[in-house]
Amino acid sequence: MYRPIPQPRPPHAAPALAWSVLGATPGELTYGLGRGAVPEVCVGDAVVAGQVLARSAAFTVRSALAGTVATLTPSAVQVTPASTAVWPPSAQTPTPEATAFADFPAFLAEIGLRGMGGALFPAALKVRASRGVRTVVINAAECEPGLSIDRTLLLHERDLVLGGARAVARAVGAERVVLALRRDADLETQVRALYDVELLRLGNRYPAGAERLILRALTGSLPPAGVLPFQVGVVLHNVASLWAIGRALRDGVPAIERPLTLRVGAGGVHRDLIVPVGLRIGTLLQQEGVALSPTEGVVCGGLMMGTAATVETPITLGTTAVLVVPRQQLRPPARSCIRCGACCDACPLGLHPVALVRELSNPRPSAAARAQLAECFLCGCCSAVCPAYLPLAEDLRRATSTQR
Ligand code: SF4
Ligand code: SF4
C-alpha cells in the first residue's frame, strides 16, 4: 500500500517507481490535529482521498485515503478507509500556477505542508516570514545514522525536489539555491550529475545537518542565539518538504504522503518507501512482512532525535524513519544525575543541558535559560551520552512548546 523507491542507481538513471496495491485491511488512519486546527468533519462523514479534515490558519489536515470518519477528539481524527480506497493517489488537477504563486504561503497552508524534516513547523509560516531572503537551502544533510530517504529522494525524484526548491525561491524572491549535503564522495558525484545548483558540503558526523550548523557553514559564523534563518537571509527546507511542494505543484496531490526509511535491525530490511500519512506502524510492518518480536522495539525518526513508538503509533508528516531495534537499544529508565558533565562536553553549542533542563522546570525560568533554549536545536547528543539515561533532549523539546 506504499511504493518502494529503488535504492540509489547510477546517475542519469530514470526513476522507476513501482506502486504496490492497497493492503486488504489498512486499519484506521489517525491524524493529529496540531495546534489550532479546527475539525471540518463529523463522525460518520464520508471523506475522499485528500479531503480536508481540519484546518488552521497555517495548515490543513487531510485524509490520505477515502473512507469514513470513525472518531473525533480535540487532538485527532480517525478515518476508517473504504474497502475501495486506492493508494497511491493519482495526479489531481494541479492548482493553476498563477493561483499558487499569487499567495504561495496560502497555497502551502492549503496543501497541509508541515516541516517533513521532523519538526512539523507549518511551511506557510516559514515561507511567509522568509520573503526577501537571498538563499534557499535544500537540506539533504541527513546525518542521523541509518537513514537514507533524503538521499533516495535526491537521486530518484530530482524533478520534484528541484521543482519544490525553485518554487520556494520564486515565492520568496531568492536568487540562490544551495544543496546542503554531508560529506560523501559517491553521493556528491551522483548529485553533481543531476543538479545544477551550488553544493554546500557539511561534515559527515551527527549533528552536521542541524539548521544552525548549516547556517554556520553557509555564512561563516553561528547566528546569535534566538536569530532565525530568515533574519540572516536564508530559508531552509528539508528535501522531503521540497519534494512534497513539487508534487503538489506538478500533480495536484496535497501533503498526504510520507517518504521514509524502514530499517529492521542492523542487517535486516532496509527500504525507502512512500507511505500514507495516518497509517499505523503495525500495519506498515505487516505490509512489509516484518514481524516484531518481544525483544524488539520501534523508534520513529533516527536513533538520536527519534522517539520510542509502538505498533499503534501513526505515521505523521514528520516521520522520517521507522526503525525496529533490539529493546536493549531503547533508553532504559532514567536514574539520578551523577554530575559527570558528559552532556556539557557533548553539546555542540557548548550549552549546559542538565542545568538548562533544571532551570526550565521552574514556573518562571530565567531569561538566560530561555535564550539558551532558543539556541538548542534538539540534536539529542546530550541524551545520547548521559550515563544516567536522563531524557534531556526530550525535556528540552517539551520546553520548546511552552517557552519559545
Ligand atoms: S539537544 Fe542537548 S546537545 Fe543538542 S543542542 Fe540541545 S542541549 Fe545541546
Ligand atoms: S550526562 Fe547525565 S549524569 Fe552526566 S551531568 Fe549530564 S545529566 Fe548528569
Coordinates of C-alpha atoms and ligand atoms in Angstrom, one line a residue:
M1 CA 0.0 0.0 0.0
Y2 CA 3.0 2.2 -0.3
R3 CA 5.5 2.4 -3.0
P4 CA 9.1 1.1 -2.7
I5 CA 11.7 3.5 -4.1
P6 CA 14.6 1.7 -5.6
Q7 CA 17.9 2.1 -3.9
P8 CA 20.4 4.5 -5.5
R9 CA 21.2 3.8 -9.1
P10 CA 23.9 5.2 -11.3
P11 CA 23.5 8.8 -12.2
H12 CA 21.0 9.7 -15.0
A13 CA 19.0 6.5 -14.5
A14 CA 15.3 7.4 -14.7
P15 CA 13.4 6.8 -11.5
A16 CA 11.3 3.7 -11.9
L17 CA 8.9 3.8 -9.0
A18 CA 6.6 0.8 -8.6
W19 CA 3.4 1.5 -6.7
S20 CA 2.1 -1.5 -4.8
V21 CA -1.6 -2.2 -4.3
L22 CA -3.6 -1.2 -1.2
G23 CA -3.5 -3.8 1.5
A24 CA -6.8 -5.6 2.4
T25 CA -7.0 -4.2 5.9
P26 CA -5.1 -1.0 6.4
G27 CA -7.0 -0.3 9.6
E28 CA -7.9 3.1 11.0
L29 CA -5.8 6.1 9.8
T30 CA -5.1 8.6 12.6
Y31 CA -4.4 12.3 12.0
G32 CA -3.1 14.5 14.8
L33 CA -4.8 17.9 14.6
G34 CA -1.8 20.0 15.7
R35 CA -2.1 23.3 17.4
G36 CA -5.1 25.4 16.4
A37 CA -6.7 23.1 13.8
V38 CA -10.5 23.0 13.9
P39 CA -12.2 19.9 12.5
E40 CA -14.3 20.3 9.4
V41 CA -15.9 16.9 9.5
C42 CA -18.2 15.0 11.9
V43 CA -18.2 11.3 13.0
G44 CA -19.8 9.2 10.3
D45 CA -19.0 11.6 7.4
A46 CA -17.7 10.0 4.2
V47 CA -14.4 11.6 3.0
V48 CA -12.5 11.3 -0.2
A49 CA -8.7 11.0 -0.5
G50 CA -7.1 14.4 0.0
Q51 CA -10.2 15.9 1.7
V52 CA -9.7 18.5 4.4
L53 CA -10.4 17.0 7.9
A54 CA -9.3 20.1 9.9
R55 CA -8.0 23.5 9.2
S56 CA -5.9 26.2 11.0
A57 CA -4.7 29.5 9.6
A58 CA -1.3 27.9 8.9
F59 CA -2.2 24.4 7.6
T60 CA -4.9 21.9 6.7
V61 CA -5.0 18.2 7.9
R62 CA -6.1 16.0 5.0
S63 CA -7.1 12.3 4.7
A64 CA -4.7 10.2 2.7
L65 CA -7.4 7.7 1.8
A66 CA -11.1 7.7 1.1
G67 CA -13.2 6.4 4.0
T68 CA -15.5 7.3 6.9
V69 CA -14.7 9.5 9.9
A70 CA -14.7 7.0 12.8
T71 CA -13.7 9.1 15.8
L72 CA -13.1 12.8 16.5
T73 CA -11.3 14.1 19.6
P74 CA -9.8 17.6 20.4
S75 CA -6.4 16.2 19.3
A76 CA -7.1 13.7 16.5
V77 CA -9.4 12.4 13.7
Q78 CA -9.6 8.8 12.8
V79 CA -10.7 7.6 9.4
T80 CA -11.7 4.1 8.5
P81 CA -10.6 3.5 5.0
A82 CA -13.3 2.4 2.5
S83 CA -12.8 -1.1 1.0
T84 CA -12.5 0.7 -2.3
A85 CA -9.8 3.2 -1.1
V86 CA -7.0 3.5 -3.6
W87 CA -3.3 4.0 -2.9
P88 CA -1.2 5.7 -4.2
P89 CA -3.2 8.9 -5.0
S90 CA -3.2 9.6 -8.7
A91 CA -2.5 13.0 -10.1
Q92 CA -5.3 15.5 -9.5
T93 CA -5.9 18.8 -11.2
P94 CA -3.0 20.9 -10.1
T95 CA -3.6 24.4 -8.7
P96 CA -3.0 26.8 -11.6
E97 CA 0.4 28.4 -11.3
A98 CA -1.0 31.9 -11.2
T99 CA -3.1 31.0 -8.2
A100 CA -0.4 29.0 -6.4
F101 CA 2.1 31.9 -6.7
A102 CA -0.4 34.7 -6.1
D103 CA -0.2 33.8 -2.4
F104 CA 2.4 31.0 -2.1
P105 CA 2.2 30.7 1.8
A106 CA -1.6 30.3 1.5
F107 CA -1.0 27.6 -1.1
L108 CA 1.3 25.7 1.3
A109 CA -1.2 26.1 4.1
E110 CA -3.9 24.7 1.8
I111 CA -1.9 21.6 0.8
G112 CA -1.3 20.9 4.5
L113 CA 2.5 21.0 4.5
R114 CA 4.4 21.0 7.8
G115 CA 8.1 20.5 8.1
M116 CA 8.9 17.0 6.9
G117 CA 12.4 17.1 8.4
G118 CA 10.6 16.1 11.6
A119 CA 9.8 19.4 13.2
L120 CA 6.3 19.8 11.7
F121 CA 6.6 23.5 11.6
P122 CA 4.0 24.9 9.2
A123 CA 5.7 25.6 5.9
A124 CA 3.3 28.5 5.2
L125 CA 4.6 30.4 8.2
K126 CA 8.2 29.8 7.4
V127 CA 7.9 31.0 3.8
R128 CA 5.7 34.0 4.7
A129 CA 8.4 35.1 7.2
S130 CA 11.2 34.5 4.6
R131 CA 10.1 37.0 1.9
G132 CA 13.1 38.8 0.5
V133 CA 15.7 36.2 1.7
R134 CA 18.6 35.6 -0.8
T135 CA 19.2 31.9 -0.4
V136 CA 17.1 28.8 -0.4
V137 CA 18.8 25.7 1.2
I138 CA 17.8 22.2 0.3
N139 CA 18.6 20.4 3.5
A140 CA 19.7 16.9 2.5
A141 CA 22.3 16.5 5.2
E142 CA 20.5 13.5 6.7
C143 CA 23.1 13.0 9.4
E144 CA 21.2 10.6 11.6
P145 CA 22.8 7.2 11.3
G146 CA 20.9 4.6 9.2
L147 CA 18.5 7.0 7.4
S148 CA 18.6 7.1 3.6
I149 CA 15.3 8.6 2.5
D150 CA 16.7 12.1 1.7
R151 CA 19.4 10.6 -0.4
T152 CA 16.9 8.4 -2.3
L153 CA 14.6 11.3 -2.9
L154 CA 17.5 13.4 -4.2
L155 CA 18.6 10.7 -6.6
H156 CA 15.3 9.4 -7.8
E157 CA 12.9 12.3 -7.5
R158 CA 15.1 15.1 -8.8
D159 CA 12.4 16.9 -10.7
L160 CA 10.1 17.1 -7.8
V161 CA 12.8 18.2 -5.3
L162 CA 14.2 20.8 -7.7
G163 CA 10.7 21.9 -8.6
G164 CA 9.9 22.5 -5.0
A165 CA 13.1 24.4 -4.3
R166 CA 12.7 26.6 -7.3
A167 CA 9.1 27.3 -6.4
V168 CA 10.2 28.5 -2.9
A169 CA 13.0 30.6 -4.4
R170 CA 10.5 32.2 -6.8
A171 CA 8.0 32.8 -4.0
V172 CA 10.5 34.5 -1.6
G173 CA 12.5 36.2 -4.3
A174 CA 15.7 34.3 -3.7
E175 CA 18.3 34.1 -6.5
R176 CA 20.5 31.4 -5.0
V177 CA 19.6 27.7 -4.3
V178 CA 22.1 25.7 -2.3
L179 CA 22.1 22.0 -1.7
A180 CA 23.5 21.0 1.7
L181 CA 25.0 17.6 1.7
R182 CA 27.0 15.6 4.3
R183 CA 30.5 14.8 3.1
D184 CA 30.2 11.7 0.9
A185 CA 32.2 11.5 -2.3
D186 CA 30.0 8.9 -4.0
L187 CA 26.8 10.9 -3.3
E188 CA 28.4 14.1 -4.4
T189 CA 29.4 12.7 -7.7
Q190 CA 25.9 11.5 -8.4
V191 CA 24.3 14.7 -7.2
R192 CA 26.6 16.8 -9.3
A193 CA 25.4 14.9 -12.4
L194 CA 21.8 15.6 -11.6
Y195 CA 21.6 19.1 -10.0
D196 CA 22.9 22.4 -11.4
V197 CA 22.9 24.1 -8.0
E198 CA 25.6 25.2 -5.6
L199 CA 26.7 22.4 -3.2
L200 CA 27.4 23.1 0.5
R201 CA 29.5 20.2 1.9
L202 CA 28.9 19.6 5.6
G203 CA 30.7 17.3 8.0
N204 CA 29.7 13.6 7.9
R205 CA 29.2 13.3 11.6
Y206 CA 26.0 13.9 13.5
P207 CA 24.6 16.6 14.0
A208 CA 26.1 18.2 10.9
G209 CA 22.6 18.7 9.4
A210 CA 21.3 20.9 12.3
E211 CA 19.9 24.1 11.0
R212 CA 22.2 26.4 12.9
L213 CA 25.3 24.4 11.9
I214 CA 24.2 24.6 8.2
L215 CA 23.9 28.4 8.7
R216 CA 27.4 28.5 10.2
A217 CA 28.7 26.5 7.2
L218 CA 26.9 28.9 4.9
T219 CA 27.6 32.2 6.4
G220 CA 30.9 31.5 8.2
S221 CA 29.6 32.2 11.7
L222 CA 27.0 30.8 14.1
P223 CA 24.0 33.1 14.2
P224 CA 23.4 34.7 17.6
A225 CA 21.0 32.9 19.9
G226 CA 17.4 33.4 19.0
V227 CA 18.2 34.6 15.5
L228 CA 16.1 32.7 12.9
P229 CA 17.4 31.7 9.4
F230 CA 15.4 34.3 7.6
Q231 CA 17.0 37.0 9.7
V232 CA 20.3 36.1 8.1
G233 CA 18.8 35.9 4.6
V234 CA 18.3 32.2 4.4
V235 CA 15.3 29.8 4.3
L236 CA 16.0 26.0 4.8
H237 CA 13.7 23.2 3.8
N238 CA 14.2 19.5 4.2
V239 CA 14.4 17.6 0.9
A240 CA 11.1 15.8 1.6
S241 CA 9.2 19.0 2.2
L242 CA 10.5 20.3 -1.2
W243 CA 9.5 17.0 -2.8
A244 CA 6.0 17.4 -1.4
I245 CA 5.8 21.0 -2.8
G246 CA 7.0 19.8 -6.2
R247 CA 4.4 17.0 -6.1
A248 CA 1.6 19.4 -5.2
L249 CA 2.5 21.8 -8.0
R250 CA 3.1 19.2 -10.7
D251 CA 0.4 16.6 -9.8
G252 CA -2.0 18.4 -7.6
V253 CA -1.6 15.9 -4.7
P254 CA -1.5 17.6 -1.3
A255 CA 0.8 16.6 1.6
I256 CA -0.8 13.2 2.4
E257 CA 2.2 11.0 1.6
R258 CA 5.3 10.5 3.7
P259 CA 8.6 9.2 2.2
L260 CA 10.5 7.4 5.0
T261 CA 13.2 4.8 5.7
L262 CA 12.2 1.5 7.2
R263 CA 15.0 -0.4 8.8
V264 CA 14.9 -3.6 10.8
G265 CA 18.0 -4.4 13.0
A266 CA 21.5 -3.9 11.7
G267 CA 21.4 -6.1 8.6
G268 CA 17.7 -6.8 8.0
V269 CA 15.1 -5.0 6.0
H270 CA 16.2 -1.6 4.7
R271 CA 13.7 0.1 2.4
D272 CA 12.8 3.6 1.4
L273 CA 9.0 3.9 1.0
I274 CA 6.2 6.3 0.4
V275 CA 3.5 5.7 2.9
P276 CA 0.0 7.2 3.5
V277 CA 0.1 9.7 6.4
G278 CA -2.0 8.3 9.3
L279 CA -1.1 4.7 8.8
R280 CA -0.4 2.6 11.9
I281 CA 3.2 1.5 12.2
G282 CA 1.9 -2.0 12.9
T283 CA 0.2 -2.0 9.5
L284 CA 3.3 -0.8 7.8
L285 CA 5.4 -3.6 9.3
Q286 CA 2.8 -6.2 8.5
Q287 CA 2.6 -5.0 4.8
E288 CA 6.4 -5.2 4.6
G289 CA 6.5 -8.7 6.1
V290 CA 8.2 -7.6 9.3
A291 CA 7.1 -9.5 12.5
L292 CA 8.0 -7.6 15.7
S293 CA 9.5 -10.0 18.3
P294 CA 9.1 -9.3 22.1
T295 CA 12.8 -8.4 22.2
E296 CA 12.4 -5.6 19.7
G297 CA 11.0 -2.1 19.9
V298 CA 10.2 0.7 17.5
V299 CA 11.7 4.1 17.1
C300 CA 10.2 6.9 15.0
G301 CA 12.8 9.1 13.4
G302 CA 16.5 8.4 13.9
L303 CA 18.2 6.9 16.9
M304 CA 19.5 10.4 18.0
M305 CA 16.4 12.6 17.6
G306 CA 13.7 9.9 17.3
T307 CA 11.2 8.9 19.9
A308 CA 10.1 5.4 21.1
A309 CA 6.9 4.3 19.3
T310 CA 4.5 1.4 19.4
V311 CA 2.7 -0.5 16.6
E312 CA -0.3 1.8 17.2
T313 CA 1.7 5.0 16.6
P314 CA 0.5 6.6 13.3
I315 CA 2.9 7.9 10.6
T316 CA 2.9 11.7 10.5
L317 CA 4.3 14.1 8.0
G318 CA 7.3 14.3 10.4
T319 CA 8.1 10.6 10.5
T320 CA 11.5 10.4 8.7
A321 CA 12.1 6.8 9.6
V322 CA 10.6 3.7 11.3
L323 CA 13.4 1.7 12.9
V324 CA 13.0 -1.7 14.6
V325 CA 15.7 -2.1 17.1
P326 CA 16.6 -4.6 19.9
R327 CA 14.9 -3.5 23.1
Q328 CA 18.3 -3.1 24.8
Q329 CA 19.0 -0.2 22.4
L330 CA 15.9 1.6 23.7
R331 CA 16.5 4.0 26.5
P332 CA 16.4 2.3 30.0
P333 CA 14.6 4.0 32.9
A334 CA 16.3 7.3 34.0
R335 CA 18.4 7.4 37.1
S336 CA 19.7 10.3 39.1
C337 CA 22.3 12.7 37.6
I338 CA 25.8 11.8 38.7
R339 CA 27.2 15.2 37.7
C340 CA 29.7 13.7 35.3
G341 CA 29.4 16.7 32.9
A342 CA 29.3 14.4 29.8
C343 CA 26.2 16.2 28.5
C344 CA 28.0 19.5 28.6
D345 CA 31.0 18.1 26.7
A346 CA 28.7 16.5 24.1
C347 CA 26.7 19.6 23.3
P348 CA 27.9 21.1 20.0
L349 CA 26.8 24.5 21.1
G350 CA 28.6 24.4 24.5
L351 CA 25.3 24.6 26.5
H352 CA 24.9 23.1 29.9
P353 CA 22.0 20.7 29.2
V354 CA 21.4 19.4 32.7
A355 CA 21.4 22.8 34.3
L356 CA 19.2 24.1 31.5
V357 CA 16.6 21.4 32.0
R358 CA 16.6 22.1 35.7
E359 CA 16.1 25.8 35.2
L360 CA 13.4 25.3 32.6
S361 CA 11.4 23.2 35.1
N362 CA 10.8 26.3 37.2
P363 CA 7.5 28.0 36.6
R364 CA 9.4 31.2 35.6
P365 CA 12.7 30.3 34.0
S366 CA 15.4 32.9 33.7
A367 CA 15.8 34.9 30.5
A368 CA 19.2 33.3 30.1
A369 CA 17.7 29.8 30.2
R370 CA 15.1 30.9 27.6
A371 CA 17.8 32.3 25.4
Q372 CA 19.8 29.0 25.6
L373 CA 16.6 27.1 24.8
A374 CA 16.2 29.2 21.7
E375 CA 19.7 28.1 20.7
C376 CA 19.3 24.4 21.4
F377 CA 18.4 22.6 18.2
L378 CA 17.4 19.4 20.0
C379 CA 20.1 17.2 18.4
G380 CA 19.9 14.7 21.3
C381 CA 23.7 14.5 21.7
C382 CA 23.3 15.3 25.5
S383 CA 20.8 12.5 26.0
A384 CA 22.8 10.0 24.0
V385 CA 25.9 10.3 26.2
C386 CA 24.1 10.5 29.6
P387 CA 25.1 7.5 31.7
A388 CA 22.1 8.1 33.9
Y389 CA 19.8 7.8 30.8
L390 CA 18.2 11.2 31.5
P391 CA 15.9 12.2 28.6
L392 CA 17.5 15.7 28.4
A393 CA 16.6 16.4 24.8
E394 CA 13.1 15.2 25.2
D395 CA 12.7 17.5 28.2
L396 CA 14.1 20.4 26.1
R397 CA 11.8 19.5 23.2
R398 CA 8.8 19.7 25.6
A399 CA 10.0 23.0 27.0
T400 CA 10.2 24.5 23.5
S401 CA 6.5 24.2 23.1
T402 CA 5.8 26.2 26.2
Q403 CA 8.8 28.6 26.5
R404 CA 9.7 29.6 22.9
Ligands
SF4_1 S1 19.8 18.8 22.4 FE1 21.4 18.8 24.0 S2 23.3 18.6 23.0 FE2 21.8 19.2 21.4 S3 22.0 21.4 21.3 FE3 20.4 21.0 22.8 S4 21.4 21.0 24.8 FE4 23.0 20.8 23.2
SF4_2 S1 25.5 13.5 31.3 FE1 23.7 12.9 32.6 S2 24.6 12.2 34.5 FE2 26.2 13.4 33.5 S3 25.9 15.6 34.2 FE3 24.7 15.4 32.3 S4 22.6 14.8 33.1 FE4 24.0 14.4 34.8

